[in-house]
């Protein structure tokens, strides 16, 4: 039944239109046809194994955008079974298979990763596969999967710490563990070298510095981003997330009951804490997909403390949550906003998907990061695309705001502000600058819309 449900879930996601919704996904699609980190095809560190996987799929579909989306989808489809099998093996409880499988499928993060066109899903599958192979003493396979993890998403190097420690602790088999990692690493190095040479390392230094100091929006550079992480946790894991985090941190002190046949080394909790700190200080809270590693490992660790009498309740809860995740197939918010903007806007100002919009629409797109250029474009009648509601004071004229709902809770929604037709004289503009009339059109799922008119 679980396999049938998994196939139905996969078929449901395959019914969604193929549409890239971020610059990163577009970069991967470019990398399918021509790999060059210097040309952002894709961006640093290059993700060689994901490019190999997408190119393999592209041989069958001959469409780079579809190839990267299917690569994400196929990798993400392995997360639920691998997490469930890992929980069963770690805790020696076969009855955990169903509830863990359903809970991972029901996460809003899971379909988001599947349709993102990014490398997160396949890399997480390789990570869970590595931990599972180590539990079964398949040392060579674990080394191969760990090498693929680092080649799929090198920025997941923190995820490699525990499997690397566990693999190196197997005396007498270290060579069989390290050799596949070295071979995959050498192959990846040759692949990126043949495209960019020494310039690859210069780009890596520039990209890393920019991520942590300028445009990465990390707490390492902006301490106030920690508060943004609190909002992201609440949106994705409900207001009960502090209880789950607290339970994970005291896991080594949790006394074993008669129902628990296995104990877990404190190393696992320390590992989860390291992943949490890396997420909080090294990742962008605007992208909930960065919560995936700690969420998946947290489910595996907490599942072992689930009383046996509540396993049936957890299974029912997983089914209900999975039902709540279901939505009718439709394009992402970015694609919907782009379609409306092409029909109604002479130009566009945005900080999200700048390269994507420039390459997939006929609009003149100004990067909102450059405030002078953005202000000039808005004065000339450009529309504004944003992840947050756009205040009247941010626009030189009155605007109609259109809200494009996300497909899943882990995706961003978008606001598109379109200048209203000019119907008055100069006093009208002065009245608007004082905060007069603002019309907001909120576009819901489907074709229905509600218009709200606010007067100060």
Short mmCIF file of C-alpha atoms in Angstrom, two decimals:
data_model
loop_
_atom_site.label_atom_id
_atom_site.label_comp_id
_atom_site.label_asym_id
_atom_site.label_seq_id
_atom_site.Cartn_x
_atom_site.Cartn_y
_atom_site.Cartn_z
CA UNK A 1 0.00 0.00 0.00
CA UNK A 2 2.86 2.39 0.77
CA UNK A 3 4.42 1.74 -2.63
CA UNK A 4 1.09 2.36 -4.37
CA UNK A 5 0.64 5.57 -2.40
CA UNK A 6 4.17 6.63 -3.33
CA UNK A 7 3.46 6.00 -7.03
CA UNK A 8 0.22 7.99 -6.80
CA UNK A 9 2.12 10.85 -5.13
CA UNK A 10 4.72 10.74 -7.90
CA UNK A 11 2.03 10.75 -10.61
CA UNK A 12 0.32 13.72 -8.96
CA UNK A 13 3.52 15.79 -9.07
CA UNK A 14 4.24 14.73 -12.66
CA UNK A 15 0.89 16.31 -13.59
CA UNK A 16 2.18 19.78 -12.62
CA UNK A 17 3.28 21.93 -15.57
CA UNK A 18 7.02 22.10 -16.17
CA UNK A 19 7.95 25.65 -15.16
CA UNK A 20 11.17 26.94 -13.63
CA UNK A 21 10.49 29.43 -10.84
CA UNK A 22 13.94 30.65 -9.76
CA UNK A 23 17.23 31.86 -11.18
CA UNK A 24 18.99 28.86 -9.61
CA UNK A 25 16.76 26.40 -11.47
CA UNK A 26 17.35 28.33 -14.71
CA UNK A 27 21.10 28.12 -14.10
CA UNK A 28 20.84 24.34 -13.80
CA UNK A 29 18.89 24.16 -17.06
CA UNK A 30 21.68 26.12 -18.77
CA UNK A 31 24.22 23.72 -17.27
CA UNK A 32 22.48 20.81 -18.98
CA UNK A 33 23.40 22.21 -22.40
CA UNK A 34 26.68 23.97 -21.51
CA UNK A 35 28.46 23.60 -18.17
CA UNK A 36 30.40 26.65 -16.95
CA UNK A 37 30.43 28.01 -13.41
CA UNK A 38 31.84 31.30 -14.71
CA UNK A 39 28.71 31.68 -16.88
CA UNK A 40 26.41 30.67 -13.99
CA UNK A 41 25.49 27.46 -15.78
CA UNK A 42 25.05 26.57 -12.95
CA UNK A 43 26.48 28.85 -10.26
CA UNK A 44 29.32 27.84 -7.93
CA UNK A 45 30.13 25.14 -6.81
CA UNK A 46 28.76 23.61 -9.99
CA UNK A 47 26.84 20.57 -8.65
CA UNK A 48 28.46 18.18 -11.18
CA UNK A 49 26.53 15.03 -10.23
CA UNK A 50 23.19 16.83 -10.53
CA UNK A 51 24.20 18.05 -13.98
CA UNK A 52 25.12 14.46 -14.93
CA UNK A 53 21.73 13.21 -13.72
CA UNK A 54 19.85 15.98 -15.56
CA UNK A 55 21.83 15.34 -18.75
CA UNK A 56 21.00 11.65 -18.54
CA UNK A 57 17.28 12.48 -18.28
CA UNK A 58 17.64 15.05 -21.05
CA UNK A 59 18.68 12.27 -23.43
CA UNK A 60 15.10 10.99 -23.15
CA UNK A 61 13.13 14.25 -22.96
CA UNK A 62 15.36 16.69 -24.91
CA UNK A 63 14.15 19.64 -22.82
CA UNK A 64 16.58 21.06 -20.22
CA UNK A 65 13.86 22.59 -18.02
CA UNK A 66 11.98 19.29 -17.85
CA UNK A 67 15.24 17.41 -17.26
CA UNK A 68 16.19 19.42 -14.14
CA UNK A 69 12.65 19.31 -12.75
CA UNK A 70 12.42 15.55 -13.23
CA UNK A 71 15.88 15.09 -11.70
CA UNK A 72 14.64 16.91 -8.57
CA UNK A 73 11.40 14.94 -8.58
CA UNK A 74 13.01 11.51 -8.90
CA UNK A 75 15.55 12.26 -6.17
CA UNK A 76 12.93 13.68 -3.80
CA UNK A 77 10.66 10.65 -4.35
CA UNK A 78 13.28 8.55 -2.51
CA UNK A 79 13.23 10.65 0.67
CA UNK A 80 10.17 9.09 2.32
CA UNK A 81 11.16 5.42 1.87
CA UNK A 82 14.80 6.06 2.79
CA UNK A 83 13.91 8.04 5.93
CA UNK A 84 11.43 5.35 6.98
CA UNK A 85 13.94 2.53 6.42
CA UNK A 86 16.60 4.47 8.33
CA UNK A 87 14.26 4.98 11.30
CA UNK A 88 13.43 1.25 11.29
CA UNK A 89 17.11 0.29 11.22
CA UNK A 90 18.31 2.83 13.79
CA UNK A 91 15.58 2.06 16.33
CA UNK A 92 15.07 -1.63 15.46
CA UNK A 93 11.31 -1.08 15.15
CA UNK A 94 9.68 -2.24 11.87
CA UNK A 95 6.40 -0.66 12.99
CA UNK A 96 7.92 2.81 12.40
CA UNK A 97 8.01 2.27 8.64
CA UNK A 98 4.47 3.47 7.89
CA UNK A 99 4.21 6.56 10.15
CA UNK A 100 7.65 7.94 9.17
CA UNK A 101 7.00 7.31 5.46
CA UNK A 102 3.68 9.16 5.61
CA UNK A 103 5.00 12.05 7.71
CA UNK A 104 7.85 12.73 5.26
CA UNK A 105 5.46 12.63 2.30
CA UNK A 106 3.12 15.01 4.12
CA UNK A 107 5.77 17.69 4.74
CA UNK A 108 5.12 20.83 2.66
CA UNK A 109 8.86 20.81 2.00
CA UNK A 110 8.72 17.51 0.11
CA UNK A 111 6.63 18.51 -2.95
CA UNK A 112 8.41 21.88 -2.94
CA UNK A 113 11.78 20.15 -3.28
CA UNK A 114 10.36 17.80 -5.91
CA UNK A 115 9.26 20.60 -8.26
CA UNK A 116 12.07 23.07 -7.54
CA UNK A 117 14.45 22.01 -10.30
CA UNK A 118 17.25 22.15 -7.71
CA UNK A 119 19.70 19.59 -6.31
CA UNK A 120 18.38 19.45 -2.72
CA UNK A 121 16.16 16.38 -3.19
CA UNK A 122 18.69 14.06 -4.89
CA UNK A 123 21.43 15.18 -2.46
CA UNK A 124 19.23 14.46 0.58
CA UNK A 125 18.40 11.05 -0.87
CA UNK A 126 22.13 10.29 -1.22
CA UNK A 127 22.66 11.44 2.38
CA UNK A 128 19.92 9.23 3.83
CA UNK A 129 21.15 6.36 1.63
CA UNK A 130 24.67 6.79 3.03
CA UNK A 131 23.45 6.61 6.64
CA UNK A 132 21.29 3.57 5.81
CA UNK A 133 24.17 1.78 4.04
CA UNK A 134 26.40 2.37 7.07
CA UNK A 135 23.76 0.86 9.34
CA UNK A 136 23.80 -2.26 7.14
CA UNK A 137 27.64 -2.32 7.04
CA UNK A 138 27.67 -1.74 3.25
CA UNK A 139 30.89 0.27 3.46
CA UNK A 140 31.77 0.59 -0.24
CA UNK A 141 28.20 1.57 -1.12
CA UNK A 142 28.19 4.12 1.71
CA UNK A 143 31.41 5.65 0.36
CA UNK A 144 29.97 5.86 -3.15
CA UNK A 145 26.77 7.53 -1.93
CA UNK A 146 28.74 9.96 0.25
CA UNK A 147 30.85 10.93 -2.75
CA UNK A 148 27.69 11.46 -4.80
CA UNK A 149 26.21 13.56 -1.98
CA UNK A 150 29.15 15.95 -2.16
CA UNK A 151 29.04 15.97 -5.97
CA UNK A 152 25.27 16.56 -6.06
CA UNK A 153 25.39 19.47 -3.62
CA UNK A 154 28.87 20.38 -2.31
CA UNK A 155 27.36 22.95 0.06
CA UNK A 156 25.97 19.97 2.00
CA UNK A 157 29.47 19.20 3.29
CA UNK A 158 28.16 19.62 6.86
CA UNK A 159 25.76 16.73 6.23
CA UNK A 160 28.76 14.53 5.43
CA UNK A 161 30.29 14.88 8.91
CA UNK A 162 28.43 12.04 10.67
CA UNK A 163 28.59 9.48 7.83
CA UNK A 164 32.29 10.32 7.37
CA UNK A 165 32.91 9.75 11.09
CA UNK A 166 30.95 6.50 11.13
CA UNK A 167 32.68 5.23 8.00
CA UNK A 168 36.18 6.03 9.21
CA UNK A 169 35.42 4.33 12.53
CA UNK A 170 35.09 0.97 10.71
CA UNK A 171 38.62 -0.37 11.15
CA UNK A 172 39.83 -2.61 8.36
CA UNK A 173 37.37 -1.19 5.82
CA UNK A 174 38.52 2.42 5.63
CA UNK A 175 40.11 1.98 2.22
CA UNK A 176 36.90 0.55 0.76
CA UNK A 177 35.05 3.53 2.24
CA UNK A 178 37.44 6.28 1.12
CA UNK A 179 38.22 4.99 -2.39
CA UNK A 180 34.72 5.63 -3.90
CA UNK A 181 34.66 9.10 -2.31
CA UNK A 182 38.04 9.92 -3.84
CA UNK A 183 37.05 8.59 -7.27
CA UNK A 184 33.82 10.60 -7.38
CA UNK A 185 35.67 13.68 -6.12
CA UNK A 186 38.42 13.34 -8.72
CA UNK A 187 35.87 12.86 -11.51
CA UNK A 188 33.99 15.96 -10.35
CA UNK A 189 37.19 18.01 -10.19
CA UNK A 190 38.14 17.01 -13.74
CA UNK A 191 34.63 17.88 -14.93
CA UNK A 192 34.68 21.42 -13.52
CA UNK A 193 38.34 21.93 -14.49
CA UNK A 194 37.77 21.18 -18.16
CA UNK A 195 35.14 23.93 -18.26
CA UNK A 196 36.71 26.76 -16.27
CA UNK A 197 40.27 25.85 -15.23
CA UNK A 198 41.87 27.87 -12.42
CA UNK A 199 39.17 30.53 -12.76
CA UNK A 200 36.78 28.07 -11.06
CA UNK A 201 38.59 28.61 -7.74
CA UNK A 202 38.63 32.40 -8.12
CA UNK A 203 34.89 32.34 -8.76
CA UNK A 204 34.44 30.11 -5.72
CA UNK A 205 36.18 32.62 -3.46
CA UNK A 206 34.12 35.50 -4.86
CA UNK A 207 30.84 33.57 -4.61
CA UNK A 208 31.48 32.39 -1.04
CA UNK A 209 32.43 35.88 0.15
CA UNK A 210 29.29 37.30 -1.44
CA UNK A 211 27.06 34.65 0.14
CA UNK A 212 28.23 35.39 3.67
CA UNK A 213 28.63 39.17 3.40
CA UNK A 214 26.41 40.67 0.73
CA UNK A 215 23.48 38.90 -0.91
CA UNK A 216 23.18 35.58 0.96
CA UNK A 217 20.88 37.06 3.67
CA UNK A 218 22.52 34.86 6.31
CA UNK A 219 22.59 35.48 10.06
CA UNK A 220 26.40 35.31 9.87
CA UNK A 221 26.27 38.74 8.21
CA UNK A 222 22.91 40.04 9.48
CA UNK A 223 22.09 39.01 13.04
CA UNK A 224 18.45 40.03 12.72
CA UNK A 225 17.94 37.14 10.28
CA UNK A 226 17.68 34.82 13.29
CA UNK A 227 14.24 36.34 13.96
CA UNK A 228 13.32 35.55 10.36
CA UNK A 229 14.27 31.93 11.03
CA UNK A 230 11.79 31.88 13.93
CA UNK A 231 9.02 32.93 11.52
CA UNK A 232 10.13 30.31 8.99
CA UNK A 233 10.07 27.57 11.63
CA UNK A 234 6.60 28.61 12.72
CA UNK A 235 5.26 28.72 9.16
CA UNK A 236 6.65 25.29 8.25
CA UNK A 237 6.52 23.34 11.53
CA UNK A 238 3.58 25.04 13.35
CA UNK A 239 3.97 27.02 16.61
CA UNK A 240 4.86 23.76 18.38
CA UNK A 241 8.36 23.72 16.84
CA UNK A 242 10.13 24.74 20.11
CA UNK A 243 8.82 21.52 21.70
CA UNK A 244 10.28 19.41 18.89
CA UNK A 245 13.63 21.22 19.03
CA UNK A 246 13.74 20.86 22.82
CA UNK A 247 12.93 17.15 22.59
CA UNK A 248 15.76 16.63 20.10
CA UNK A 249 18.28 18.45 22.27
CA UNK A 250 17.47 16.36 25.38
CA UNK A 251 17.32 13.12 23.41
CA UNK A 252 20.55 11.71 24.98
CA UNK A 253 19.05 12.27 28.45
CA UNK A 254 15.74 10.63 27.55
CA UNK A 255 15.51 7.39 29.57
CA UNK A 256 14.97 4.25 27.55
CA UNK A 257 11.64 2.54 28.23
CA UNK A 258 10.80 -1.14 27.89
CA UNK A 259 9.26 -0.40 24.50
CA UNK A 260 12.58 0.78 23.07
CA UNK A 261 14.81 -2.02 21.88
CA UNK A 262 17.72 0.25 20.92
CA UNK A 263 19.58 3.26 22.23
CA UNK A 264 21.15 5.99 20.15
CA UNK A 265 24.63 7.44 20.52
CA UNK A 266 24.74 11.09 21.69
CA UNK A 267 26.77 11.67 18.53
CA UNK A 268 23.54 11.75 16.51
CA UNK A 269 22.11 14.59 18.61
CA UNK A 270 25.38 16.54 18.40
CA UNK A 271 25.25 16.03 14.64
CA UNK A 272 21.69 17.35 14.49
CA UNK A 273 22.75 20.37 16.56
CA UNK A 274 25.63 21.06 14.14
CA UNK A 275 23.18 20.97 11.23
CA UNK A 276 20.85 23.34 13.11
CA UNK A 277 23.63 25.87 13.75
CA UNK A 278 24.80 25.66 10.13
CA UNK A 279 21.23 26.26 8.95
CA UNK A 280 20.64 29.22 11.25
CA UNK A 281 23.90 31.04 10.51
CA UNK A 282 24.84 29.88 7.02
CA UNK A 283 21.54 29.69 5.13
CA UNK A 284 18.84 32.10 3.98
CA UNK A 285 15.60 31.99 6.02
CA UNK A 286 13.66 33.23 2.98
CA UNK A 287 14.08 29.73 1.50
CA UNK A 288 12.29 27.15 3.71
CA UNK A 289 13.87 24.29 1.71
CA UNK A 290 17.01 24.83 3.82
CA UNK A 291 15.06 23.30 6.73
CA UNK A 292 14.88 19.93 4.95
CA UNK A 293 18.03 18.29 6.45
CA UNK A 294 17.24 19.06 10.09
CA UNK A 295 13.55 18.25 9.57
CA UNK A 296 14.21 14.84 8.01
CA UNK A 297 16.82 13.86 10.59
CA UNK A 298 14.62 15.21 13.38
CA UNK A 299 11.72 12.97 12.29
CA UNK A 300 14.03 9.93 12.24
CA UNK A 301 15.42 10.70 15.71
CA UNK A 302 12.08 11.50 17.35
CA UNK A 303 10.31 8.51 15.78
CA UNK A 304 12.18 6.17 18.12
CA UNK A 305 10.64 7.91 21.13
CA UNK A 306 7.13 7.44 19.80
CA UNK A 307 5.23 5.11 22.16
CA UNK A 308 4.09 1.97 20.39
CA UNK A 309 0.47 2.57 21.34
CA UNK A 310 0.49 5.89 19.47
CA UNK A 311 1.96 4.58 16.20
CA UNK A 312 -1.52 4.10 14.73
CA UNK A 313 -2.43 7.67 15.67
CA UNK A 314 0.75 8.93 13.99
CA UNK A 315 -0.17 7.00 10.84
CA UNK A 316 -3.64 8.58 10.75
CA UNK A 317 -2.12 12.01 11.36
CA UNK A 318 0.29 11.43 8.46
CA UNK A 319 -2.58 10.54 6.13
CA UNK A 320 -4.57 13.63 7.16
CA UNK A 321 -1.56 15.90 6.69
CA UNK A 322 -0.87 14.34 3.31
CA UNK A 323 -4.46 15.06 2.28
CA UNK A 324 -4.04 18.68 3.39
CA UNK A 325 -0.96 19.00 1.15
CA UNK A 326 -2.92 18.05 -1.97
CA UNK A 327 -3.61 20.83 -4.45
CA UNK A 328 -4.65 20.88 -8.08
CA UNK A 329 -1.72 21.01 -10.54
CA UNK A 330 -0.94 24.55 -11.71
CA UNK A 331 2.11 26.69 -12.58
CA UNK A 332 4.16 28.23 -9.75
CA UNK A 333 3.47 31.75 -8.56
CA UNK A 334 6.43 33.10 -10.55
CA UNK A 335 5.03 31.73 -13.83
CA UNK A 336 1.56 33.10 -13.12
CA UNK A 337 2.94 36.53 -12.23
CA UNK A 338 5.08 36.58 -15.38
CA UNK A 339 2.06 35.80 -17.57
CA UNK A 340 0.02 38.67 -16.10
CA UNK A 341 2.97 41.06 -16.20
CA UNK A 342 3.54 40.40 -19.90
CA UNK A 343 -0.06 41.35 -20.62
CA UNK A 344 -0.29 44.49 -18.50
CA UNK A 345 3.19 45.87 -17.73
CA UNK A 346 5.52 47.91 -19.95
CA UNK A 347 8.48 46.94 -17.72
CA UNK A 348 9.16 45.20 -14.42
CA UNK A 349 11.20 45.82 -11.26
CA UNK A 350 11.99 42.84 -9.05
CA UNK A 351 14.64 41.23 -6.85
CA UNK A 352 13.34 37.70 -7.43
CA UNK A 353 14.03 35.68 -10.55
CA UNK A 354 15.64 38.56 -12.42
CA UNK A 355 17.56 36.37 -14.88
CA UNK A 356 14.62 34.00 -15.28
CA UNK A 357 12.22 36.82 -16.18
CA UNK A 358 14.71 38.41 -18.56
CA UNK A 359 15.10 35.15 -20.47
CA UNK A 360 11.50 33.93 -20.42
CA UNK A 361 9.54 37.16 -20.97
CA UNK A 362 9.73 40.05 -23.44
CA UNK A 363 9.69 42.58 -20.59
CA UNK A 364 12.50 44.98 -19.71
CA UNK A 365 13.42 43.76 -16.20
CA UNK A 366 15.28 45.97 -13.72
CA UNK A 367 17.04 44.37 -10.73
CA UNK A 368 15.51 45.91 -7.58
CA UNK A 369 18.88 45.54 -5.81
CA UNK A 370 20.04 48.65 -7.71
CA UNK A 371 17.78 51.19 -6.05
CA UNK A 372 18.54 54.10 -8.37
CA UNK A 373 17.70 52.12 -11.50
CA UNK A 374 14.62 50.67 -9.82
CA UNK A 375 13.31 54.09 -8.74
CA UNK A 376 13.76 55.47 -12.26
CA UNK A 377 11.97 52.49 -13.84
CA UNK A 378 9.05 52.79 -11.41
CA UNK A 379 8.68 56.52 -12.18
CA UNK A 380 8.43 55.57 -15.86
CA UNK A 381 5.49 53.24 -15.16
CA UNK A 382 7.13 49.87 -14.48
CA UNK A 383 5.35 47.24 -12.38
CA UNK A 384 6.84 45.90 -9.15
CA UNK A 385 7.14 42.19 -8.22
CA UNK A 386 7.85 41.30 -4.59
CA UNK A 387 7.53 38.54 -2.00
CA UNK A 388 5.84 40.94 0.41
CA UNK A 389 2.96 43.42 0.10
CA UNK A 390 4.10 46.66 -1.51
CA UNK A 391 3.38 49.80 0.49
CA UNK A 392 1.81 52.78 -1.27
CA UNK A 393 4.82 54.92 -0.27
CA UNK A 394 7.11 52.63 -2.29
CA UNK A 395 5.34 53.42 -5.56
CA UNK A 396 5.21 56.83 -7.31
CA UNK A 397 1.56 56.32 -8.37
CA UNK A 398 -1.50 54.41 -7.24
CA UNK A 399 -1.30 50.68 -7.94
CA UNK A 400 -3.42 47.54 -8.12
CA UNK A 401 -1.78 44.71 -6.20
CA UNK A 402 -2.25 41.10 -7.33
CA UNK A 403 -1.42 38.24 -4.99
CA UNK A 404 -0.29 34.92 -6.47
CA UNK A 405 -0.68 32.10 -3.98
CA UNK A 406 2.03 29.44 -3.68
CA UNK A 407 1.28 25.84 -4.62
CA UNK A 408 2.61 24.54 -1.29
CA UNK A 409 3.28 26.09 2.11
CA UNK A 410 7.05 25.90 1.61
CA UNK A 411 6.95 27.96 -1.60
CA UNK A 412 6.87 31.77 -1.65
CA UNK A 413 3.84 33.72 -2.80
CA UNK A 414 4.33 36.83 -4.90
CA UNK A 415 2.81 40.32 -5.08
CA UNK A 416 2.61 42.16 -8.40
CA UNK A 417 1.93 45.91 -8.21
CA UNK A 418 0.53 47.33 -11.47
CA UNK A 419 0.20 51.13 -11.82
CA UNK A 420 -3.45 52.18 -11.98
CA UNK A 421 -4.69 54.15 -15.02
CA UNK A 422 -4.23 57.93 -14.58
CA UNK A 423 -7.66 59.54 -14.25
CA UNK A 424 -6.98 62.81 -12.51
CA UNK A 425 -4.59 65.79 -12.50
CA UNK A 426 -1.51 66.58 -10.44
CA UNK A 427 -3.60 66.81 -7.26
CA UNK A 428 -4.37 63.13 -7.68
CA UNK A 429 -0.67 62.24 -7.43
CA UNK A 430 -0.26 64.48 -4.40
CA UNK A 431 -3.26 62.80 -2.77
CA UNK A 432 -1.70 59.40 -3.45
CA UNK A 433 1.62 60.46 -1.96
CA UNK A 434 -0.24 61.40 1.20
CA UNK A 435 -1.58 57.86 1.34
CA UNK A 436 -4.97 58.25 -0.36
CA UNK A 437 -6.41 55.38 -2.32
CA UNK A 438 -4.97 51.89 -2.68
CA UNK A 439 -6.70 49.06 -4.47
CA UNK A 440 -5.57 45.52 -3.88
CA UNK A 441 -6.65 42.60 -5.96
CA UNK A 442 -5.95 39.29 -4.28
CA UNK A 443 -5.81 36.47 -6.77
CA UNK A 444 -6.68 33.15 -5.21
CA UNK A 445 -6.33 29.64 -6.56
CA UNK A 446 -8.34 29.21 -9.71
CA UNK A 447 -10.01 32.09 -11.52
CA UNK A 448 -11.79 33.78 -8.60
CA UNK A 449 -10.52 37.08 -7.23
CA UNK A 450 -11.53 39.47 -4.48
CA UNK A 451 -10.97 43.23 -4.74
CA UNK A 452 -10.33 45.18 -1.54
CA UNK A 453 -10.38 48.98 -1.64
CA UNK A 454 -8.89 50.82 1.33
CA UNK A 455 -9.33 54.53 2.13
CA UNK A 456 -7.24 56.29 4.75
#
